[in-house]
PDB file of C-alpha atoms in Angstrom:
ATOM      1  CA  MET A  12     -21.916   0.502 -15.306  1.00 83.00           C
ATOM      2  CA  LYS A  13     -18.992  -0.198 -13.008  1.00 93.00           C
ATOM      3  CA  LYS A  14     -15.815   1.745 -13.697  1.00 97.00           C
ATOM      4  CA  VAL A  15     -12.769  -0.293 -14.741  1.00 98.00           C
ATOM      5  CA  VAL A  16      -9.695  -0.024 -12.501  1.00 98.00           C
ATOM      6  CA  GLY A  17      -6.141  -0.369 -13.755  1.00 98.00           C
ATOM      7  CA  ILE A  18      -3.384  -1.441 -11.363  1.00 98.00           C
ATOM      8  CA  ILE A  19       0.179  -0.230 -11.921  1.00 98.00           C
ATOM      9  CA  GLY A  20       1.827  -3.304 -10.404  1.00 97.00           C
ATOM     10  CA  GLY A  21       4.944  -5.410 -10.171  1.00 96.00           C
ATOM     11  CA  MET A  22       6.293  -3.398  -7.216  1.00 92.00           C
ATOM     12  CA  GLY A  23       6.484  -6.149  -6.037  1.00 84.00           C
ATOM     13  CA  PRO A  24       4.477  -8.999  -7.553  1.00 90.00           C
ATOM     14  CA  LEU A  25       3.173 -10.283  -4.196  1.00 83.00           C
ATOM     15  CA  ALA A  26       1.943  -6.806  -3.275  1.00 85.00           C
ATOM     16  CA  THR A  27       0.109  -6.563  -6.602  1.00 93.00           C
ATOM     17  CA  VAL A  28      -1.633  -9.891  -6.051  1.00 93.00           C
ATOM     18  CA  ASP A  29      -2.435  -8.846  -2.467  1.00 90.00           C
ATOM     19  CA  LEU A  30      -4.225  -5.707  -3.692  1.00 94.00           C
ATOM     20  CA  MET A  31      -6.195  -7.675  -6.273  1.00 97.00           C
ATOM     21  CA  ASN A  32      -7.131 -10.277  -3.677  1.00 96.00           C
ATOM     22  CA  LYS A  33      -8.360  -7.602  -1.265  1.00 95.00           C
ATOM     23  CA  ILE A  34     -10.471  -5.982  -3.987  1.00 97.00           C
ATOM     24  CA  ILE A  35     -12.068  -9.344  -4.772  1.00 97.00           C
ATOM     25  CA  GLN A  36     -12.605 -10.324  -1.131  1.00 97.00           C
ATOM     26  CA  ARG A  37     -14.121  -6.973  -0.126  1.00 96.00           C
ATOM     27  CA  THR A  38     -16.419  -6.471  -3.132  1.00 96.00           C
ATOM     28  CA  PRO A  39     -20.092  -7.172  -2.344  1.00 94.00           C
ATOM     29  CA  ALA A  40     -20.788  -9.883  -4.887  1.00 94.00           C
ATOM     30  CA  ASN A  41     -22.987 -12.957  -5.287  1.00 96.00           C
ATOM     31  CA  LYS A  42     -21.709 -14.006  -8.709  1.00 96.00           C
ATOM     32  CA  ASP A  43     -18.785 -13.377 -11.064  1.00 96.00           C
ATOM     33  CA  GLN A  44     -20.577 -10.552 -12.838  1.00 95.00           C
ATOM     34  CA  ASP A  45     -20.949  -8.571  -9.591  1.00 95.00           C
ATOM     35  CA  HIS A  46     -17.171  -8.149  -9.312  1.00 96.00           C
ATOM     36  CA  ILE A  47     -15.148  -5.201 -10.574  1.00 96.00           C
ATOM     37  CA  HIS A  48     -13.325  -5.281 -13.881  1.00 97.00           C
ATOM     38  CA  VAL A  49      -9.625  -5.119 -12.944  1.00 98.00           C
ATOM     39  CA  ILE A  50      -6.749  -4.720 -15.413  1.00 98.00           C
ATOM     40  CA  ALA A  51      -3.353  -5.316 -13.786  1.00 98.00           C
ATOM     41  CA  ASP A  52       0.043  -4.564 -15.297  1.00 98.00           C
ATOM     42  CA  ASN A  53       2.462  -6.661 -13.242  1.00 97.00           C
ATOM     43  CA  TYR A  54       5.433  -4.694 -14.582  1.00 98.00           C
ATOM     44  CA  THR A  55       8.283  -6.177 -12.538  1.00 97.00           C
ATOM     45  CA  GLN A  56      10.938  -4.469 -14.663  1.00 97.00           C
ATOM     46  CA  ILE A  57      10.217  -1.093 -13.017  1.00 98.00           C
ATOM     47  CA  PRO A  58      13.492  -0.113 -11.264  1.00 97.00           C
ATOM     48  CA  ASP A  59      13.680  -0.141  -7.453  1.00 93.00           C
ATOM     49  CA  ARG A  60      11.933   2.948  -6.090  1.00 92.00           C
ATOM     50  CA  THR A  61      13.884   3.329  -2.832  1.00 85.00           C
ATOM     51  CA  THR A  62      17.250   3.041  -4.587  1.00 90.00           C
ATOM     52  CA  ALA A  63      16.212   5.720  -7.077  1.00 93.00           C
ATOM     53  CA  ILE A  64      14.913   8.120  -4.422  1.00 89.00           C
ATOM     54  CA  LEU A  65      18.191   7.787  -2.520  1.00 86.00           C
ATOM     55  CA  GLY A  66      20.047   8.728  -5.708  1.00 91.00           C
ATOM     56  CA  LYS A  67      21.636   5.334  -6.264  1.00 93.00           C
ATOM     57  CA  GLY A  68      19.608   3.767  -9.067  1.00 93.00           C
ATOM     58  CA  ALA A  69      17.690   4.190 -12.314  1.00 97.00           C
ATOM     59  CA  ASN A  70      14.675   6.487 -12.451  1.00 97.00           C
ATOM     60  CA  PRO A  71      11.451   4.418 -12.400  1.00 97.00           C
ATOM     61  CA  ALA A  72       9.235   7.334 -13.494  1.00 98.00           C
ATOM     62  CA  PRO A  73       9.337   6.572 -17.254  1.00 98.00           C
ATOM     63  CA  TYR A  74       8.425   2.949 -16.557  1.00 98.00           C
ATOM     64  CA  ILE A  75       5.538   3.946 -14.290  1.00 98.00           C
ATOM     65  CA  GLU A  76       4.310   6.418 -16.920  1.00 98.00           C
ATOM     66  CA  GLN A  77       4.500   3.662 -19.545  1.00 98.00           C
ATOM     67  CA  SER A  78       2.434   1.355 -17.342  1.00 98.00           C
ATOM     68  CA  ALA A  79      -0.159   4.078 -16.719  1.00 98.00           C
ATOM     69  CA  ARG A  80      -0.554   4.755 -20.447  1.00 98.00           C
ATOM     70  CA  ARG A  81      -0.750   1.043 -21.221  1.00 98.00           C
ATOM     71  CA  LEU A  82      -3.593   0.620 -18.715  1.00 98.00           C
ATOM     72  CA  GLU A  83      -5.469   3.660 -19.997  1.00 98.00           C
ATOM     73  CA  GLU A  84      -5.193   2.345 -23.551  1.00 98.00           C
ATOM     74  CA  ALA A  85      -6.468  -1.045 -22.318  1.00 98.00           C
ATOM     75  CA  GLY A  86      -9.688   0.594 -21.122  1.00 98.00           C
ATOM     76  CA  ALA A  87      -9.131   1.555 -17.460  1.00 98.00           C
ATOM     77  CA  ASP A  88     -11.344   4.400 -16.170  1.00 98.00           C
ATOM     78  CA  PHE A  89      -9.066   5.132 -13.203  1.00 98.00           C
ATOM     79  CA  LEU A  90      -5.763   3.853 -11.846  1.00 98.00           C
ATOM     80  CA  VAL A  91      -4.097   2.817  -8.606  1.00 98.00           C
ATOM     81  CA  ILE A  92      -0.437   2.203  -7.779  1.00 97.00           C
ATOM     82  CA  ALA A  93       0.234  -1.047  -5.885  1.00 93.00           C
ATOM     83  CA  CYS A  94       3.330   0.334  -4.147  1.00 91.00           C
ATOM     84  CA  ASN A  95       3.650   2.953  -1.422  1.00 87.00           C
ATOM     85  CA  THR A  96       7.111   4.236  -2.323  1.00 87.00           C
ATOM     86  CA  ALA A  97       6.146   4.598  -5.996  1.00 93.00           C
ATOM     87  CA  HIS A  98       3.764   7.402  -5.001  1.00 94.00           C
ATOM     88  CA  PHE A  99       6.852   9.641  -4.977  1.00 93.00           C
ATOM     89  CA  PHE A 100       6.436   9.476  -8.775  1.00 96.00           C
ATOM     90  CA  TYR A 101       2.657  10.007  -8.609  1.00 96.00           C
ATOM     91  CA  LYS A 102       2.712  13.327 -10.484  1.00 96.00           C
ATOM     92  CA  SER A 103       4.657  11.796 -13.367  1.00 96.00           C
ATOM     93  CA  ALA A 104       2.051   9.073 -13.756  1.00 97.00           C
ATOM     94  CA  ASP A 105      -0.819  11.523 -13.306  1.00 97.00           C
ATOM     95  CA  HIS A 106       0.518  13.779 -16.061  1.00 97.00           C
ATOM     96  CA  ALA A 107       0.965  10.809 -18.414  1.00 98.00           C
ATOM     97  CA  VAL A 108      -2.745   9.942 -18.569  1.00 98.00           C
ATOM     98  CA  SER A 109      -6.120  11.660 -18.776  1.00 98.00           C
ATOM     99  CA  ILE A 110      -7.816   9.422 -16.189  1.00 98.00           C
ATOM    100  CA  PRO A 111      -7.616   9.881 -12.381  1.00 97.00           C
ATOM    101  CA  ILE A 112      -5.174   8.007 -10.130  1.00 98.00           C
ATOM    102  CA  LEU A 113      -6.088   7.298  -6.507  1.00 97.00           C
ATOM    103  CA  HIS A 114      -3.376   8.303  -3.991  1.00 96.00           C
ATOM    104  CA  MET A 115      -2.807   5.621  -1.345  1.00 95.00           C
ATOM    105  CA  PRO A 116      -1.114   7.776   1.365  1.00 95.00           C
ATOM    106  CA  GLN A 117      -3.816  10.433   1.023  1.00 95.00           C
ATOM    107  CA  GLU A 118      -6.597   7.844   1.269  1.00 95.00           C
ATOM    108  CA  THR A 119      -4.903   6.437   4.375  1.00 97.00           C
ATOM    109  CA  ALA A 120      -4.850   9.872   6.025  1.00 97.00           C
ATOM    110  CA  VAL A 121      -8.556  10.267   5.274  1.00 96.00           C
ATOM    111  CA  PHE A 122      -9.193   6.881   6.914  1.00 96.00           C
ATOM    112  CA  LEU A 123      -7.230   7.881  10.038  1.00 97.00           C
ATOM    113  CA  LYS A 124      -9.182  11.136  10.299  1.00 96.00           C
ATOM    114  CA  LYS A 125     -12.503   9.317  10.004  1.00 95.00           C
ATOM    115  CA  ASN A 126     -11.447   6.909  12.773  1.00 96.00           C
ATOM    116  CA  HIS A 127     -10.144   9.619  15.136  1.00 96.00           C
ATOM    117  CA  ILE A 128      -6.544   8.353  15.226  1.00 97.00           C
ATOM    118  CA  ASN A 129      -4.319  11.290  16.171  1.00 97.00           C
ATOM    119  CA  LYS A 130      -0.874   9.675  16.612  1.00 98.00           C
ATOM    120  CA  VAL A 131       0.340   6.889  14.360  1.00 98.00           C
ATOM    121  CA  GLY A 132       3.567   4.942  13.867  1.00 98.00           C
ATOM    122  CA  LEU A 133       4.909   4.519  10.337  1.00 98.00           C
ATOM    123  CA  LEU A 134       6.700   1.431   9.048  1.00 97.00           C
ATOM    124  CA  ALA A 135       7.905   1.934   5.487  1.00 93.00           C
ATOM    125  CA  THR A 136      10.918   1.802   3.218  1.00 89.00           C
ATOM    126  CA  SER A 137      13.607   4.418   3.736  1.00 89.00           C
ATOM    127  CA  GLY A 138      12.549   5.807   0.373  1.00 84.00           C
ATOM    128  CA  THR A 139       8.978   6.326   1.553  1.00 87.00           C
ATOM    129  CA  LEU A 140      10.151   7.895   4.825  1.00 93.00           C
ATOM    130  CA  ASN A 141      12.470  10.282   2.968  1.00 88.00           C
ATOM    131  CA  THR A 142       9.715  11.431   0.618  1.00 89.00           C
ATOM    132  CA  ASN A 143       7.435  12.378   3.550  1.00 94.00           C
ATOM    133  CA  LEU A 144       4.492  10.960   1.584  1.00 93.00           C
ATOM    134  CA  TYR A 145       2.612   9.825   4.677  1.00 95.00           C
ATOM    135  CA  GLN A 146       3.899  12.606   6.908  1.00 97.00           C
ATOM    136  CA  ARG A 147       2.535  15.311   4.604  1.00 95.00           C
ATOM    137  CA  SER A 148      -0.758  13.503   4.019  1.00 96.00           C
ATOM    138  CA  CYS A 149      -1.283  13.025   7.772  1.00 97.00           C
ATOM    139  CA  GLU A 150      -0.160  16.554   8.609  1.00 95.00           C
ATOM    140  CA  SER A 151      -3.014  17.956   6.517  1.00 94.00           C
ATOM    141  CA  TYR A 152      -5.390  16.217   8.949  1.00 95.00           C
ATOM    142  CA  SER A 153      -3.406  17.167  12.122  1.00 96.00           C
ATOM    143  CA  ILE A 154      -2.226  13.572  12.659  1.00 97.00           C
ATOM    144  CA  GLU A 155       1.204  13.094  14.293  1.00 98.00           C
ATOM    145  CA  VAL A 156       3.494  10.500  12.672  1.00 98.00           C
ATOM    146  CA  LEU A 157       6.176   8.600  14.626  1.00 98.00           C
ATOM    147  CA  GLU A 158       9.085   7.021  12.722  1.00 97.00           C
ATOM    148  CA  PRO A 159      11.683   4.377  13.718  1.00 97.00           C
ATOM    149  CA  ASP A 160      15.140   5.624  14.683  1.00 96.00           C
ATOM    150  CA  SER A 161      17.987   4.995  12.233  1.00 95.00           C
ATOM    151  CA  ALA A 162      19.034   1.670  13.791  1.00 96.00           C
ATOM    152  CA  MET A 163      15.492   0.303  13.824  1.00 97.00           C
ATOM    153  CA  GLN A 164      14.932   1.537  10.269  1.00 97.00           C
ATOM    154  CA  GLU A 165      17.754  -0.763   9.171  1.00 97.00           C
ATOM    155  CA  THR A 166      15.816  -3.625  10.765  1.00 97.00           C
ATOM    156  CA  VAL A 167      12.680  -2.515   8.919  1.00 97.00           C
ATOM    157  CA  MET A 168      14.470  -2.500   5.559  1.00 95.00           C
ATOM    158  CA  GLN A 169      15.966  -5.927   6.192  1.00 97.00           C
ATOM    159  CA  GLY A 170      12.473  -7.193   6.968  1.00 96.00           C
ATOM    160  CA  ILE A 171      10.942  -5.687   3.832  1.00 92.00           C
ATOM    161  CA  TYR A 172      13.603  -7.128   1.527  1.00 92.00           C
ATOM    162  CA  ALA A 173      13.294 -10.487   3.324  1.00 95.00           C
ATOM    163  CA  ILE A 174       9.616 -10.537   2.356  1.00 91.00           C
ATOM    164  CA  LYS A 175      10.442  -9.623  -1.254  1.00 86.00           C
ATOM    165  CA  GLY A 176      12.863 -12.554  -1.219  1.00 92.00           C
ATOM    166  CA  GLY A 177      10.253 -14.950   0.181  1.00 91.00           C
ATOM    167  CA  ASP A 178      11.532 -15.131   3.788  1.00 96.00           C
ATOM    168  CA  LEU A 179       8.268 -14.202   5.501  1.00 95.00           C
ATOM    169  CA  GLU A 180       9.405 -15.384   8.952  1.00 97.00           C
ATOM    170  CA  LYS A 181      12.385 -13.020   9.055  1.00 97.00           C
ATOM    171  CA  GLY A 182      10.187 -10.250   7.718  1.00 96.00           C
ATOM    172  CA  HIS A 183       7.657 -10.843  10.482  1.00 97.00           C
ATOM    173  CA  GLN A 184      10.257 -10.838  13.261  1.00 97.00           C
ATOM    174  CA  ASN A 185      11.955  -7.637  12.095  1.00 97.00           C
ATOM    175  CA  LEU A 186       8.781  -5.673  11.480  1.00 97.00           C
ATOM    176  CA  LEU A 187       7.094  -6.823  14.679  1.00 97.00           C
ATOM    177  CA  ALA A 188      10.071  -5.548  16.697  1.00 97.00           C
ATOM    178  CA  ALA A 189       9.840  -2.140  14.987  1.00 97.00           C
ATOM    179  CA  ALA A 190       6.074  -1.941  15.470  1.00 97.00           C
ATOM    180  CA  LYS A 191       6.357  -2.689  19.192  1.00 96.00           C
ATOM    181  CA  GLU A 192       8.933   0.071  19.595  1.00 97.00           C
ATOM    182  CA  LEU A 193       6.641   2.649  17.988  1.00 98.00           C
ATOM    183  CA  LEU A 194       3.711   1.538  20.149  1.00 97.00           C
ATOM    184  CA  GLN A 195       5.868   2.041  23.243  1.00 97.00           C
ATOM    185  CA  GLU A 196       6.521   5.593  22.055  1.00 97.00           C
ATOM    186  CA  GLY A 197       2.792   6.325  22.094  1.00 97.00           C
ATOM    187  CA  ALA A 198       1.507   5.347  18.656  1.00 97.00           C
ATOM    188  CA  GLU A 199      -2.211   4.506  18.676  1.00 97.00           C
ATOM    189  CA  ALA A 200      -1.831   2.418  15.520  1.00 97.00           C
ATOM    190  CA  ILE A 201       0.826   1.390  12.994  1.00 98.00           C
ATOM    191  CA  ILE A 202       0.668   2.268   9.301  1.00 97.00           C
ATOM    192  CA  ALA A 203       1.990  -0.636   7.246  1.00 95.00           C
ATOM    193  CA  GLY A 204       3.444   1.857   4.777  1.00 92.00           C
ATOM    194  CA  CYS A 205       5.001  -0.687   2.452  1.00 88.00           C
ATOM    195  CA  THR A 206       2.800  -3.058   0.493  1.00 80.00           C
ATOM    196  CA  GLU A 207       4.849  -6.062   1.656  1.00 84.00           C
ATOM    197  CA  ILE A 208       4.292  -5.390   5.384  1.00 91.00           C
ATOM    198  CA  PRO A 209       0.608  -6.506   5.618  1.00 87.00           C
ATOM    199  CA  LEU A 210       1.749  -9.874   4.298  1.00 86.00           C
ATOM    200  CA  VAL A 211       3.377 -10.544   7.700  1.00 93.00           C
ATOM    201  CA  LEU A 212       1.737  -8.112  10.176  1.00 93.00           C
ATOM    202  CA  SER A 213      -1.948  -7.928  11.074  1.00 91.00           C
ATOM    203  CA  SER A 214      -4.012  -6.391  13.863  1.00 93.00           C
ATOM    204  CA  SER A 215      -4.270  -8.131  17.223  1.00 90.00           C
ATOM    205  CA  SER A 216      -5.701  -7.335  20.659  1.00 87.00           C
ATOM    206  CA  ASN A 217      -2.671  -5.165  21.502  1.00 89.00           C
ATOM    207  CA  MET A 218      -1.693  -3.835  18.066  1.00 95.00           C
ATOM    208  CA  HIS A 219      -3.788  -1.977  15.496  1.00 96.00           C
ATOM    209  CA  ILE A 220      -2.238  -2.312  12.025  1.00 97.00           C
ATOM    210  CA  ILE A 221      -3.468   0.146   9.394  1.00 97.00           C
ATOM    211  CA  ASP A 222      -3.218  -1.527   5.997  1.00 94.00           C
ATOM    212  CA  PRO A 223      -3.141   1.120   3.231  1.00 94.00           C
ATOM    213  CA  THR A 224      -3.624  -1.619   0.628  1.00 92.00           C
ATOM    214  CA  GLU A 225      -6.907  -2.550   2.301  1.00 95.00           C
ATOM    215  CA  ILE A 226      -7.949   1.093   2.413  1.00 96.00           C
ATOM    216  CA  LEU A 227      -7.052   1.466  -1.256  1.00 96.00           C
ATOM    217  CA  ALA A 228      -9.029  -1.673  -2.117  1.00 97.00           C
ATOM    218  CA  ASP A 229     -12.107  -0.183  -0.421  1.00 96.00           C
ATOM    219  CA  MET A 230     -11.630   3.053  -2.363  1.00 96.00           C
ATOM    220  CA  VAL A 231     -11.332   1.083  -5.609  1.00 97.00           C
ATOM    221  CA  ILE A 232     -14.662  -0.572  -4.833  1.00 96.00           C
ATOM    222  CA  GLU A 233     -16.328   2.713  -3.882  1.00 95.00           C
ATOM    223  CA  THR A 234     -14.959   4.502  -6.960  1.00 96.00           C
ATOM    224  CA  SER A 235     -15.941   1.702  -9.310  1.00 96.00           C
ATOM    225  CA  LEU A 236     -19.454   1.564  -7.885  1.00 93.00           C
ATOM    226  CA  GLY A 237     -19.795   5.369  -7.598  1.00 89.00           C
ATOM    227  CA  LEU A 238     -19.990   5.383  -3.803  1.00 77.00           C
ATOM    228  CA  GLU A 239     -17.125   7.773  -2.928  1.00 60.00           C
ATOM    229  CA  GLU A 240     -17.539   9.718   0.299  1.00 53.00           C
ATOM    230  CA  ARG A 241     -14.899  12.270   1.337  1.00 46.00           C
ATOM    231  CA  VAL A 242     -13.922  13.855   4.635  1.00 45.00           C
ATOM    232  CA  GLN A 243     -12.616  17.429   4.868  1.00 44.00           C
ATOM    233  CA  ALA A 244      -9.160  18.247   6.227  1.00 45.00           C
TER     234      ALA A 244
END
């Protein structure tokens, strides 16, 4: 029997749909019944994660815990969080339920290790950067992480919120400029460390974009089908 996955979503809605779409597209299936049972809680009322981490907004942890419990009660065997920055509150969610929760930054670090990437650029919200979620995960595998300077980080944030507001063109222009700067500094690849970023940036002949949502989707499939394979730090 396939395990049922629950998605703590709504952060934002497009990112939640993107994760679901990637799970569907990447699942080996010939008919409906071959696909994974997915329960998604598109809980858009969860307060802004970056604002909270910077000490300027409501705490989203109780909302995330509520979503986790709701999904467990609905029958999920394991959970994922469809938002990078929300992993700052991972422990709160993990303590709220008795089922496991996959950790997107950690799964991304495992992927980088498997693919021999030793220096990576990180595009993410200021909240994610300040939490060191990716930095700590990569450090455990001896992977160096490059970040935008303060001025370029403003451009990154403007791009991310443009995407949330539906202005994909502005989002693309801002994030592409930041990615190119990190590549010039020696990054071998760019982590799209916000779930909105892969909506406007993708790999090309001169830019390797690491999509944590895609990595998480693969781990959902492997976990559901019982195919997990780990790499040691």
